[in-house]
Tab-separated table of C-alpha atoms in Angstrom:
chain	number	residue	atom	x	y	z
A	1	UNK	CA	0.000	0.000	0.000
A	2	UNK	CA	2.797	2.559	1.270
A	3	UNK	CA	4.770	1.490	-1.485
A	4	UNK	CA	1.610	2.499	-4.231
A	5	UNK	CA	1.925	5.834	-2.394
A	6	UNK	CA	5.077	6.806	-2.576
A	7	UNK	CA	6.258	5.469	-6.144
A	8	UNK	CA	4.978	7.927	-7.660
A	9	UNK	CA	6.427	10.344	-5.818
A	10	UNK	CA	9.741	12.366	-5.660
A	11	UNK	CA	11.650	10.910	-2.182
A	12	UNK	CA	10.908	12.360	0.855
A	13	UNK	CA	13.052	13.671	3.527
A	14	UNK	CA	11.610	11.792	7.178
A	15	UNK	CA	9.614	8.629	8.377
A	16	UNK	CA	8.570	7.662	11.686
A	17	UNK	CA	7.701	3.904	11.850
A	18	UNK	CA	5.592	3.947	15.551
A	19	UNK	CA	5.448	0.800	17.227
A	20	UNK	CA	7.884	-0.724	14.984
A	21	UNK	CA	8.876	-4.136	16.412
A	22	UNK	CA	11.508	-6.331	14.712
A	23	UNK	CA	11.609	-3.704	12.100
A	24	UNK	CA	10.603	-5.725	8.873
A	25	UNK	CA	8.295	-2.747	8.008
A	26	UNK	CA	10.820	0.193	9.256
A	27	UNK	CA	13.314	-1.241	6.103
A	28	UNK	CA	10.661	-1.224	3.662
A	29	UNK	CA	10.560	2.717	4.024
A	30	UNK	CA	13.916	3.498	3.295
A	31	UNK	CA	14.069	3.498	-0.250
A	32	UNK	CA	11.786	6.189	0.220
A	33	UNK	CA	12.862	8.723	2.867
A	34	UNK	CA	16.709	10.371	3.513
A	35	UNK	CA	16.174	9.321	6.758
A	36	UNK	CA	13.885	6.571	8.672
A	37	UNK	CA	13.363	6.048	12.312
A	38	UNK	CA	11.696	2.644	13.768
A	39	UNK	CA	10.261	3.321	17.675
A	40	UNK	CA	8.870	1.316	20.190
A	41	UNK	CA	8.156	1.135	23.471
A	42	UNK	CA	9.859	-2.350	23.999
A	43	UNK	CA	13.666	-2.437	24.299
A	44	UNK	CA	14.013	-5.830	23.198
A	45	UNK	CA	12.156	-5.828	20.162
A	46	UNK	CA	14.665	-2.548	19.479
A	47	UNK	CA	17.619	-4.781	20.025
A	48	UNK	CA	16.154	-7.349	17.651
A	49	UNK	CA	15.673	-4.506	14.891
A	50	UNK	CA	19.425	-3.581	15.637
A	51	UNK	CA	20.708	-7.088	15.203
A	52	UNK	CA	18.953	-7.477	11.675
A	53	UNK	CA	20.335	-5.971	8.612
A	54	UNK	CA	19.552	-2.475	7.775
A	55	UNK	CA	20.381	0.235	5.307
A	56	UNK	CA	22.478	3.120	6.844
A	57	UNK	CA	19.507	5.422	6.952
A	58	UNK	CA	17.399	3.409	9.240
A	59	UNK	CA	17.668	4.124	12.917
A	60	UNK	CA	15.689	3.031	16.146
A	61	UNK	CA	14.386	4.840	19.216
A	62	UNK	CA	12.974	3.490	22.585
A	63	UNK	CA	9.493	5.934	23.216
A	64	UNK	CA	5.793	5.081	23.725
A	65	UNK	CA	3.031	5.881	20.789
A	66	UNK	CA	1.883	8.772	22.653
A	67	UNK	CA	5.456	10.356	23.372
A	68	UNK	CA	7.246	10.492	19.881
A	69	UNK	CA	10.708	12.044	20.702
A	70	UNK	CA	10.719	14.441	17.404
A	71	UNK	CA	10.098	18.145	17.278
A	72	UNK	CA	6.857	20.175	16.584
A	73	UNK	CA	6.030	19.688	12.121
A	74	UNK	CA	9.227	17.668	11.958
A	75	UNK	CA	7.713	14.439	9.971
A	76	UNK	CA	7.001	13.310	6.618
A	77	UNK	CA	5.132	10.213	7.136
A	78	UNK	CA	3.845	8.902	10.490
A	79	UNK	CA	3.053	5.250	10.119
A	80	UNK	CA	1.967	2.303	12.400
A	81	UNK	CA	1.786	-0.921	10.887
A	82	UNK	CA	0.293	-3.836	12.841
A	83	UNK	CA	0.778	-2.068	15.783
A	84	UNK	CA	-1.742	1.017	16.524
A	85	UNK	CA	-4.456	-0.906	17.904
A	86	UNK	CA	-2.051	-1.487	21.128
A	87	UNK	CA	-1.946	2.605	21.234
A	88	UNK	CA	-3.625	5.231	23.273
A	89	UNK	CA	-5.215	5.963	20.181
A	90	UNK	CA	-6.410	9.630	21.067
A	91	UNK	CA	-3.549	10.305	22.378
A	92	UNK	CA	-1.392	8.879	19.341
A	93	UNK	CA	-3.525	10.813	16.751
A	94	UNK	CA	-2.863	13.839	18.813
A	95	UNK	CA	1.013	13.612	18.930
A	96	UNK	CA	1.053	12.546	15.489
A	97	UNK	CA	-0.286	15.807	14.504
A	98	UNK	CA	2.288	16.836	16.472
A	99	UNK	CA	5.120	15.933	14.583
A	100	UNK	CA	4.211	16.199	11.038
A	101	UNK	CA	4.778	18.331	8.954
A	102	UNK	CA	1.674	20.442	7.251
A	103	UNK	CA	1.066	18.113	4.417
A	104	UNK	CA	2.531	15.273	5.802
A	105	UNK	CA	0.925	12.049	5.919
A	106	UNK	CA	-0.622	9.516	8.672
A	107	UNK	CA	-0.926	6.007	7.442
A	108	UNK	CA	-2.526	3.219	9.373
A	109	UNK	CA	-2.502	-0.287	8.825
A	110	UNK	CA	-3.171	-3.736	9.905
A	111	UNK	CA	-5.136	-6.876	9.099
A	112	UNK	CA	-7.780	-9.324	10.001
A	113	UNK	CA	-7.229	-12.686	12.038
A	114	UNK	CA	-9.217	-14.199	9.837
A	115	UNK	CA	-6.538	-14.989	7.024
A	116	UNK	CA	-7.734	-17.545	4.309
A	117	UNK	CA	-6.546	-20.654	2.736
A	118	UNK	CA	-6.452	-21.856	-0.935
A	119	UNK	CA	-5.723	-25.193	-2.513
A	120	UNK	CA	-7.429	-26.440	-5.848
A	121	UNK	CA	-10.948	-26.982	-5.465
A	122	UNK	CA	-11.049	-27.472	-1.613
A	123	UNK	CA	-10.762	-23.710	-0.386
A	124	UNK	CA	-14.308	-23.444	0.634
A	125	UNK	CA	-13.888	-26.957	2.808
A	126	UNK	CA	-10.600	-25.397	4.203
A	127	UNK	CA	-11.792	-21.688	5.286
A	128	UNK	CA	-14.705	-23.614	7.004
A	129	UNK	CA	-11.911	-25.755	9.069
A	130	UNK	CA	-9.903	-22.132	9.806
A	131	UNK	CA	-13.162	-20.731	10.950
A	132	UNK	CA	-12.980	-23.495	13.382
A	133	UNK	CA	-9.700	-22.427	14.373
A	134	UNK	CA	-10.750	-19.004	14.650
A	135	UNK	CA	-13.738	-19.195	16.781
A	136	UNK	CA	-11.865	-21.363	19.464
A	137	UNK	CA	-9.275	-18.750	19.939
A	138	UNK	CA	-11.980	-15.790	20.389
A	139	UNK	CA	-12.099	-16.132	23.902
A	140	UNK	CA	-8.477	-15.511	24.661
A	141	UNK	CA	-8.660	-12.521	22.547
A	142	UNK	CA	-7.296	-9.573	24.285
A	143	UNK	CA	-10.670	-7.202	25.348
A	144	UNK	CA	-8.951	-4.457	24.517
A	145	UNK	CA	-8.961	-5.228	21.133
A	146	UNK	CA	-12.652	-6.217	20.918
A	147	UNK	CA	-13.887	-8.956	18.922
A	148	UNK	CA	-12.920	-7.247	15.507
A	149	UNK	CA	-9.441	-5.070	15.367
A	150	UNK	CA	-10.909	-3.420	12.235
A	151	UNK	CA	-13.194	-1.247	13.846
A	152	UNK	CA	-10.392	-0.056	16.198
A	153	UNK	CA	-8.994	1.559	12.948
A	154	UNK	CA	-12.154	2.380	11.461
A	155	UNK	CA	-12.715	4.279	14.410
A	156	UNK	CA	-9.452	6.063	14.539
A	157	UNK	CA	-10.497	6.808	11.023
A	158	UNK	CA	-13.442	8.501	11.815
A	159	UNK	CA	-11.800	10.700	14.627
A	160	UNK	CA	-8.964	11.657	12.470
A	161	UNK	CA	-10.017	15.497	11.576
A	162	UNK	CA	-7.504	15.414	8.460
A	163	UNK	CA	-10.318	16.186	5.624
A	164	UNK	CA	-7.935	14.325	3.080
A	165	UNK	CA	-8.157	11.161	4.027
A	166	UNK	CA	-8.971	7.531	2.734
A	167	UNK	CA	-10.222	4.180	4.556
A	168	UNK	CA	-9.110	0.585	2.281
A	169	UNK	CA	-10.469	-2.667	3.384
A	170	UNK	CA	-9.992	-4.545	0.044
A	171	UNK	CA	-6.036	-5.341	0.026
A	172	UNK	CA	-5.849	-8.678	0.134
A	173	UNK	CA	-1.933	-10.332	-0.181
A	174	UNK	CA	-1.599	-14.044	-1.370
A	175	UNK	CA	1.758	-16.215	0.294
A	176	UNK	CA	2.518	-19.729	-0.693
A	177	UNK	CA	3.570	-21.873	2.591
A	178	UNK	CA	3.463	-25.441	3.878
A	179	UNK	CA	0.490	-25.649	5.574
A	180	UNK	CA	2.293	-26.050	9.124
A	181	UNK	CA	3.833	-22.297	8.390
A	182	UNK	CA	0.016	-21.193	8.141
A	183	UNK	CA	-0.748	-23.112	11.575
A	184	UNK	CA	2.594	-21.746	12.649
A	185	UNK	CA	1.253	-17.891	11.796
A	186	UNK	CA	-2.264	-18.692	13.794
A	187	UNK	CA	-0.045	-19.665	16.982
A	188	UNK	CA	1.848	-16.199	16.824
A	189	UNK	CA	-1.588	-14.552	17.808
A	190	UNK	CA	-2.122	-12.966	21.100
A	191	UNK	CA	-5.326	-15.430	21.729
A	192	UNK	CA	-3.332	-18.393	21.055
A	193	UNK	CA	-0.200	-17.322	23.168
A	194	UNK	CA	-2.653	-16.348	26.011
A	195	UNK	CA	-4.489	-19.947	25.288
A	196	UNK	CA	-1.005	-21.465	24.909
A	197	UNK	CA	0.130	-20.305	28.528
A	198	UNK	CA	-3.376	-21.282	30.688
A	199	UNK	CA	-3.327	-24.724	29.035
A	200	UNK	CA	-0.552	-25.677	27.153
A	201	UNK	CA	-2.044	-28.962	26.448
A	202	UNK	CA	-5.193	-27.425	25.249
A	203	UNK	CA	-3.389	-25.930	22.749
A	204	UNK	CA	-1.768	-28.296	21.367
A	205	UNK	CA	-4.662	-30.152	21.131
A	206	UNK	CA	-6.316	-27.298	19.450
A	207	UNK	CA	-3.587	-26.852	17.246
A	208	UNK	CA	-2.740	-30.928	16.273
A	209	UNK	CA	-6.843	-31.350	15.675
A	210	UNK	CA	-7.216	-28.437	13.127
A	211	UNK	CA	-4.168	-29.706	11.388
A	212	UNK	CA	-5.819	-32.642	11.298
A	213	UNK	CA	-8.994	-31.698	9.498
A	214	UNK	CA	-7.089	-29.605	7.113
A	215	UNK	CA	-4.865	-32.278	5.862
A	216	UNK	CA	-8.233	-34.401	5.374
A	217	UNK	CA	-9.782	-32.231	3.752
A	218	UNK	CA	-6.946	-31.866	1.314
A	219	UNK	CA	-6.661	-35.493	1.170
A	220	UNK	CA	-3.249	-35.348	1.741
A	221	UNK	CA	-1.055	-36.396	4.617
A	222	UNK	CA	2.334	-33.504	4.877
A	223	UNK	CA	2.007	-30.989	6.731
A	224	UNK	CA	4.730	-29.557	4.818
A	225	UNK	CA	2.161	-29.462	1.268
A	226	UNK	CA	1.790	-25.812	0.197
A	227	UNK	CA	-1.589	-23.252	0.383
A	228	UNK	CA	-1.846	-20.185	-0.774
A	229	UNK	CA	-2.887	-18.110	2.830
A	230	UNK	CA	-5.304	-15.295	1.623
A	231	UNK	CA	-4.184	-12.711	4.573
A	232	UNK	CA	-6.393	-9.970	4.190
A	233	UNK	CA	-5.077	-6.092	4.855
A	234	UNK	CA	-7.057	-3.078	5.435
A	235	UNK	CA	-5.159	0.745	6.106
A	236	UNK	CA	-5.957	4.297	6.001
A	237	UNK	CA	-4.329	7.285	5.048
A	238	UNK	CA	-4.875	11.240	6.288
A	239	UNK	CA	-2.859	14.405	5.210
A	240	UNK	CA	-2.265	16.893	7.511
A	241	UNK	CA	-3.686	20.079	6.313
């Protein structure tokens, strides 16, 4: 999506990457921008983005959301990806007012737990089977987060005051992995970590049974034979008047 954006466009001078993690999404910005900086509020997920490679214009900072450590109209592009739902979100929108620049932009985005799986003429059998998967972990899903993440942007969206602005649910990206990579991404979720530590067995059970059903209805028997997963992205943009 960022990369649609900005293609077109002449390269910009500075982008903030809030709540950047590992940063696998900071890099992708630096083609882009004569400088890049990648914050977030957890020091070891910093020292993880410092031990990966980088290009010499990427840096990282240690700051929450709502306390970005850049002067007043000093940003480009203030981004978030997979990662403002965990925010003070009034508070975020606020401070990233702060630091852009007038006409800089404010892009948002994340996507649904509800990733989907094809594989010849089975796809419909299989997304029933992940819907399986999907439901059981709902419980353990964080309340802050609600039962659907998208409205937490949708939301943010609406409270954004920027009158240039645009909301995109419709970006869906296609990866082929062995299906035990796909059952691999599901355990990475909050829910399943959270089911995962109040009853490990549980969740391996969970886990081994869904696996299971896939692999039947694909009537095959590796875990290591390749789907497409169907993860589904949604992101808005604002400009700062």
């Amino acid at each position: 999506m960022l990369h649609s954006s900005f293609q077109k466009s002449n390269r910009f001078n500075f982008a903030v990457d809030v709540g950047c993690g590992s940063g696998q999404g900071t890099v992708l910005l630096a083609p882009y921008f004569t400088k890049v900086v990648g914050t977030d509020i957890s020091q070891a997920q910093l020292e993880m983005a410092q031990t990966n490679s980088k290009p010499p214009n990427v840096s990282y900072r240690q700051s929450p959301a709502e306390e970005l450590p850049f002067a007043n109209s000093e940003v480009d592009l203030v981004t978030a990806m997979t990662a403002a739902h965990w925010f003070d979100r009034q508070k975020f929108l606020v401070e990233a007012d702060r630091v852009l620049k007038p006409g800089g932009c404010l892009a948002l985005l994340s996507y649904t737990m509800n990733m989907g799986l094809e594989y010849e003429d089975k796809s419909e059998a299989l997304n029933d089977i992940c819907k399986e998967f999907y439901a059981a972990l709902l419980p353990f899903r964080d309340p802050y987060l609600g039962t659907d993440s998208g409205k937490i942007y949708s939301d943010m969206f609406e409270s954004c005051s920027y009158p240039d602005k645009e909301w995109n649910e419709s970006f869906h990206v296609k990866k082929t992995l062995p299906l035990d990579s796909y059952i691999g991404m599901v355990q990475t979720f909050s829910s399943f970590q959270k089911l995962l530590k109040k009853d490990p067995e549980e969740a391996r059970r969970l886990s081994d049974d869904i696996r299971t059903k896939l692999l039947s209805a694909m009537k095959v028997s590796s875990p290591e034979t390749e789907v497409t997963v169907v993860i589904k992205y949604f992101y808005w943009l604002a400009r700062k008047p």
